[in-house]
Structures are given as C-alpha cells and as structure tokens.
Short mmCIF file of C-alpha atoms in Angstrom, two decimals:
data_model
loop_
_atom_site.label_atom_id
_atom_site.label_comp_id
_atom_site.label_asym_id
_atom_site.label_seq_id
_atom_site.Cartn_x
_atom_site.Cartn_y
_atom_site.Cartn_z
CA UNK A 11 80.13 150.53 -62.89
CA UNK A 12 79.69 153.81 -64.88
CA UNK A 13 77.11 156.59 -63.82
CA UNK A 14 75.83 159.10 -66.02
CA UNK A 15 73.33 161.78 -65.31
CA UNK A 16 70.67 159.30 -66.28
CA UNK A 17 71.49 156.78 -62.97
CA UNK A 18 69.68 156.71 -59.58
CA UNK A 19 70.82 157.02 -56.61
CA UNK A 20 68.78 153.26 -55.72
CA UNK A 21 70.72 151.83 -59.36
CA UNK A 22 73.98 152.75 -57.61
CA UNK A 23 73.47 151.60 -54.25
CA UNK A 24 71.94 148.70 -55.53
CA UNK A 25 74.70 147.56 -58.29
CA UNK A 26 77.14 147.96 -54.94
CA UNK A 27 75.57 145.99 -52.76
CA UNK A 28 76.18 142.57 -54.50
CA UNK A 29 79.65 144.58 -57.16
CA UNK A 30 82.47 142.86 -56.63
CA UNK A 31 84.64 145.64 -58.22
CA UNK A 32 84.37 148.88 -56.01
CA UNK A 33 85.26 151.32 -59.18
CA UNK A 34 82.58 153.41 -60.23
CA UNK A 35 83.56 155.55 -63.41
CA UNK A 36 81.19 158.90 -63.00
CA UNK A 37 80.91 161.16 -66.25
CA UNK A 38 80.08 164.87 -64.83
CA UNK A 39 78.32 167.27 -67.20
CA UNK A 40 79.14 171.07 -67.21
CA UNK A 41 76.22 172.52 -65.09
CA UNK A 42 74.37 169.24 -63.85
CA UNK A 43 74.54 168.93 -60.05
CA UNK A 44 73.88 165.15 -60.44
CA UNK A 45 77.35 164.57 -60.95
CA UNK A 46 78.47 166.27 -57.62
CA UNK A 47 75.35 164.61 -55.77
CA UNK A 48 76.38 160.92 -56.50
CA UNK A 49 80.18 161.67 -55.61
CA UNK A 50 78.84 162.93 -52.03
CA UNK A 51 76.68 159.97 -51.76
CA UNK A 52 79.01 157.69 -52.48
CA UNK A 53 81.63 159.47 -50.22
CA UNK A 54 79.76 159.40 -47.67
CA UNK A 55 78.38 156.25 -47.93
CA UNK A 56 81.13 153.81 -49.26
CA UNK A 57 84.36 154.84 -47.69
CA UNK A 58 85.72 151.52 -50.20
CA UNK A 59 84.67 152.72 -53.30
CA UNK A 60 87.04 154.22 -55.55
CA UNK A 61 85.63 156.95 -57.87
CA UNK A 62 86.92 158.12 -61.28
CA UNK A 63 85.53 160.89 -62.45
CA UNK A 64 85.03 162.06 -66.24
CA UNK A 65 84.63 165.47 -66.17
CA UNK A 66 83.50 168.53 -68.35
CA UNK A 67 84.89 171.86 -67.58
CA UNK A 68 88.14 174.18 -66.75
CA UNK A 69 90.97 172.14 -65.53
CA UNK A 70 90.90 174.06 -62.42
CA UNK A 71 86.96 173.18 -61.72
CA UNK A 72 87.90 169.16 -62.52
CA UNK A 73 91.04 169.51 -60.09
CA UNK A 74 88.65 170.88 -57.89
CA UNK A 75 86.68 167.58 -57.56
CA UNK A 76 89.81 165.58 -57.04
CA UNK A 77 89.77 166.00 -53.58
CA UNK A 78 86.08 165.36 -52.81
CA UNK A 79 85.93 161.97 -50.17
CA UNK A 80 86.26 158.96 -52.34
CA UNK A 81 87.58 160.52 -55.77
CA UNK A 82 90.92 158.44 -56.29
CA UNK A 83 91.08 159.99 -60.08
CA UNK A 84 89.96 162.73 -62.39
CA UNK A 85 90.08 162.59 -66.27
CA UNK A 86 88.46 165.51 -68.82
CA UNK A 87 85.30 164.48 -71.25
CA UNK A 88 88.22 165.10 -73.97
CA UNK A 89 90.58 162.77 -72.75
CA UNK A 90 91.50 159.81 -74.96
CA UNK A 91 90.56 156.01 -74.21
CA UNK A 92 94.04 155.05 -73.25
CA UNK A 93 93.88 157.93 -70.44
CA UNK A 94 90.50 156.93 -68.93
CA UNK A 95 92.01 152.76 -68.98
CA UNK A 96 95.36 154.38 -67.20
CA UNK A 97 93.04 156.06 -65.02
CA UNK A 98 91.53 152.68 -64.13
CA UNK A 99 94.12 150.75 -64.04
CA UNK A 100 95.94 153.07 -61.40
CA UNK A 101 93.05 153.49 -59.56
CA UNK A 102 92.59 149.27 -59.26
CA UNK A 103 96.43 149.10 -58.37
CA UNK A 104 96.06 151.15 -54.99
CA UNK A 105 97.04 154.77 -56.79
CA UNK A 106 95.36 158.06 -57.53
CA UNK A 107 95.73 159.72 -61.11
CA UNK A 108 95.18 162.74 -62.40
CA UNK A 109 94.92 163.18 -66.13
CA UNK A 110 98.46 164.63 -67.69
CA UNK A 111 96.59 167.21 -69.96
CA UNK A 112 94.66 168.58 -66.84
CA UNK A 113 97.65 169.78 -65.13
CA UNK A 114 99.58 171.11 -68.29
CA UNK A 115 96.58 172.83 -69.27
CA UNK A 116 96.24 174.74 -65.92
CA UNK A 117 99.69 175.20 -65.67
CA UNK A 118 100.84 175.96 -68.85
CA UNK A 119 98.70 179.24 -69.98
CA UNK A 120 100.49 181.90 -71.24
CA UNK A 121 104.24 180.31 -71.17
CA UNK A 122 106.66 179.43 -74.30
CA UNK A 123 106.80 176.06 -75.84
CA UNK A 124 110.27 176.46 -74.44
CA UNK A 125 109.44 176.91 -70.74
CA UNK A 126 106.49 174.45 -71.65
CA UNK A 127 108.99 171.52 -71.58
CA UNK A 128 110.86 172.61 -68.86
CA UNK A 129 108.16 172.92 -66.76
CA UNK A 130 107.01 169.50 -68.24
CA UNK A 131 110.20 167.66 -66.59
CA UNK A 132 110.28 169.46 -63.54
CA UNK A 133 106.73 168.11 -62.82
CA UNK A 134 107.80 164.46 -64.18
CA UNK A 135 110.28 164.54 -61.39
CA UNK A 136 107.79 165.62 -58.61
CA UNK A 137 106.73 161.73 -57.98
CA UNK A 138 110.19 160.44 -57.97
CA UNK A 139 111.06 162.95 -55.49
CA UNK A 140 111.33 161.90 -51.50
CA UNK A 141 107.39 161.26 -50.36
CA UNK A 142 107.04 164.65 -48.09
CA UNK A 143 110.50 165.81 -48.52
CA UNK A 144 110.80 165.59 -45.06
CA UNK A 145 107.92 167.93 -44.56
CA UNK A 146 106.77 168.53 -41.03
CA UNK A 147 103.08 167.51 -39.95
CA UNK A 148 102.33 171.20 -39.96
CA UNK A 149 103.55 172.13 -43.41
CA UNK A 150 102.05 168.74 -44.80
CA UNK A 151 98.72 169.66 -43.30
CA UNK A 152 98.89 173.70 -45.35
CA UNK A 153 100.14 171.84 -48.12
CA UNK A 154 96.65 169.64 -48.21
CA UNK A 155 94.79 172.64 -47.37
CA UNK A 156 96.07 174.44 -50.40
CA UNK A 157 95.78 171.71 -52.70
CA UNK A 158 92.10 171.33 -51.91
CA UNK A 159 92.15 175.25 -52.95
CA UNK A 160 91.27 176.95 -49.61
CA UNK A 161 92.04 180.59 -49.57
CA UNK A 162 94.95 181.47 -47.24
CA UNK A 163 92.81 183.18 -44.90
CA UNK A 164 90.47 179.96 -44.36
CA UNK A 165 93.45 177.66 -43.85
CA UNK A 166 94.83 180.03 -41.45
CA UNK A 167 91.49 179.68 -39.25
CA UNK A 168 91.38 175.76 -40.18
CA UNK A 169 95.00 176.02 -38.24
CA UNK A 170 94.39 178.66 -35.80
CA UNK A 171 97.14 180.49 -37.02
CA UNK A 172 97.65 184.19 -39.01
CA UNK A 173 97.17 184.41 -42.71
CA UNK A 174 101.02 185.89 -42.59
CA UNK A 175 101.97 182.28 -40.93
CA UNK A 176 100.02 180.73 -44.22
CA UNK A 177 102.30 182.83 -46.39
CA UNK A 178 105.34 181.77 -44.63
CA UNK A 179 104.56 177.97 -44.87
CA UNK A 180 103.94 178.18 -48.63
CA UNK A 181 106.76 179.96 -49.08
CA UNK A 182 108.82 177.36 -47.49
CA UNK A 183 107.33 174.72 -48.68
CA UNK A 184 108.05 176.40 -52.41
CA UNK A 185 111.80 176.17 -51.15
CA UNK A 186 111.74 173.03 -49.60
CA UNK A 187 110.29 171.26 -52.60
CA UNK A 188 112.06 173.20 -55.39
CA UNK A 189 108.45 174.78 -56.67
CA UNK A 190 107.77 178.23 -58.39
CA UNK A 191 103.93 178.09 -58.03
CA UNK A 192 100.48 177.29 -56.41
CA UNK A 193 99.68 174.95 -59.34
CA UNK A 194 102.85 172.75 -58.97
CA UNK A 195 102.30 172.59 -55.41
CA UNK A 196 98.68 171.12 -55.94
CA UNK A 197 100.51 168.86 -58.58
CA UNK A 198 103.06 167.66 -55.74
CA UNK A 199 100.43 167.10 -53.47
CA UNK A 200 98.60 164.54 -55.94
CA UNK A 201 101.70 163.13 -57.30
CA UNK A 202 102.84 162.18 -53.79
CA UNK A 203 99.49 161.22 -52.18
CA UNK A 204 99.91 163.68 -49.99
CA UNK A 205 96.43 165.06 -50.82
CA UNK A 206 93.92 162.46 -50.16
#
C-alpha cells in the first residue's frame, strides 16, 4: 500500500484489514504533520506492519524517523527507483534499510573526496562486523538511546545514571567498535539491528 498526504486514516485501516502484504510505503512531505500522524497510527496500531518511509528533508530529520515504532526503512524523495525497490525488498526479507545516500550525506559534510572513500569502507564493514561486538546489555541499551538521538543528559536519566557515565559509555563503545563519531555509531546501530 502507498500513503500520501491525500489518504485517511479509515483508507489505511481499512486496506489492512483484508491486505495480505503488511508493507505500507508512506511518502512524508517537508512540513505536513500527516506523514508523522499515520506512522504513529500505524505504530501503535499494527505492531506487524512494516513501514517504509519516503521522506523530504535533511538526512538527519529522515534518520530521525527511522526509529519511530514500526519504521523498518527510510529512503529520501530524491532517491532513485532501484533504492526505494531495495528498500522493499529488504524490508519483505525480514531486514531494515536505510538509504546509502542518507548516511553519506550526513556523514560526509565538509571531508575530502579522499577521506570520503575511506570513510565509505569503514562503514561497508560495519554490517559484516560481529552483531554487538560483544557489547554488554548496558552499553547496547546507550548505544540505542543515542541512535534514536537523545541528548546525553536524557539518556543518563532514561538509565539513572550521570551524564559523565553517558560520556564514558560512548566513548567506549567508540573503542570497542573501531568508530570516530556519533554519526557512525547511529550507522552501526542500523546496520546491526541493534536499533529497532
């Protein structure tokens, strides 16, 4: 099913009563709160339903809505064809995807075409690495906190702990994982499902 601005709330819950596919394919306009409405709904409502969402905006507001309840994939309104079918396609296998262009686009402002590709196959590697790197249930829990872009200080209360403790986990989860920044640890967490 695809939902634009344009489709009800009764349309959608109608077309998945009897839908034998539970994809829905949601195209979110900059500024239109319609967008983030049906995603709650159908969060909230249809813990089965996988969403993919085609998205206007920064990359860092369309990775924002990747970890909304029932978003299994984000793609940008200026993604090609072929991305939005891989998006599918993963998304029907069992997998989450996150456009390629999304993350190099966040990540790769202001760096060399040189440092570009090296970043490029670091982050190609980040899937094939061991799931969790034998991360504990504590830093696996910051790490989902940060790559649904809490601030330190809000994760820290999430955890009971001190914002300085926050600091200390990222920093050893940088080390642990081989990572220089925020970005590729969101990028990890997606990659490795460890942010659902």
């Amino acid at each position: 099913m695809f939902v634009t601005n344009r489709t009800t709330l009764e349309e959608i819950d109608n077309h998945l009563a009897s839908a034998e596919t539970r994809i829905v394919v949601i195209t979110i306009e900059k500024g239109n709160k319609h967008g983030d409405t049906v995603v709650q709904h159908i969060g909230a409502s249809y813990s089965d339903v996988r969403v993919v969402l085609v998205c206007e905006g920064t990359a860092q507001d369309i990775l924002g809505m990747a970890f909304k309840p029932g978003v299994w994939a984000c793609v940008s309104r200026q993604s090609s064809v072929e991305t939005l079918r891989e998006a599918i396609d993963t998304v029907a296998t069992g997998n989450r995807y996150v456009a390629p262009e999304l993350v190099n686009n966040r990540m790769y402002s202001g760096t060399s075409p040189h440092d570009r590709q090296e970043q490029s196959s670091q982050m190609h590697t980040l899937a094939e690495q061991d799931e969790g790197a034998q991360l504990t249930r504590r830093e696996r829990q910051v790490l989902t906190l940060i790559a649904q872009g809490r601030p330190r200080r809000e994760i820290a209360e999430l955890l009971k702990v001190s914002p300085r403790t926050i600091d200390a986990y990222r920093a050893r989860l940088l080390q642990k994982l081989n990572l220089d920044s925020s970005v590729q640890l969101v990028k990890y967490a997606i990659s490795t499902g460890i942010a659902n």
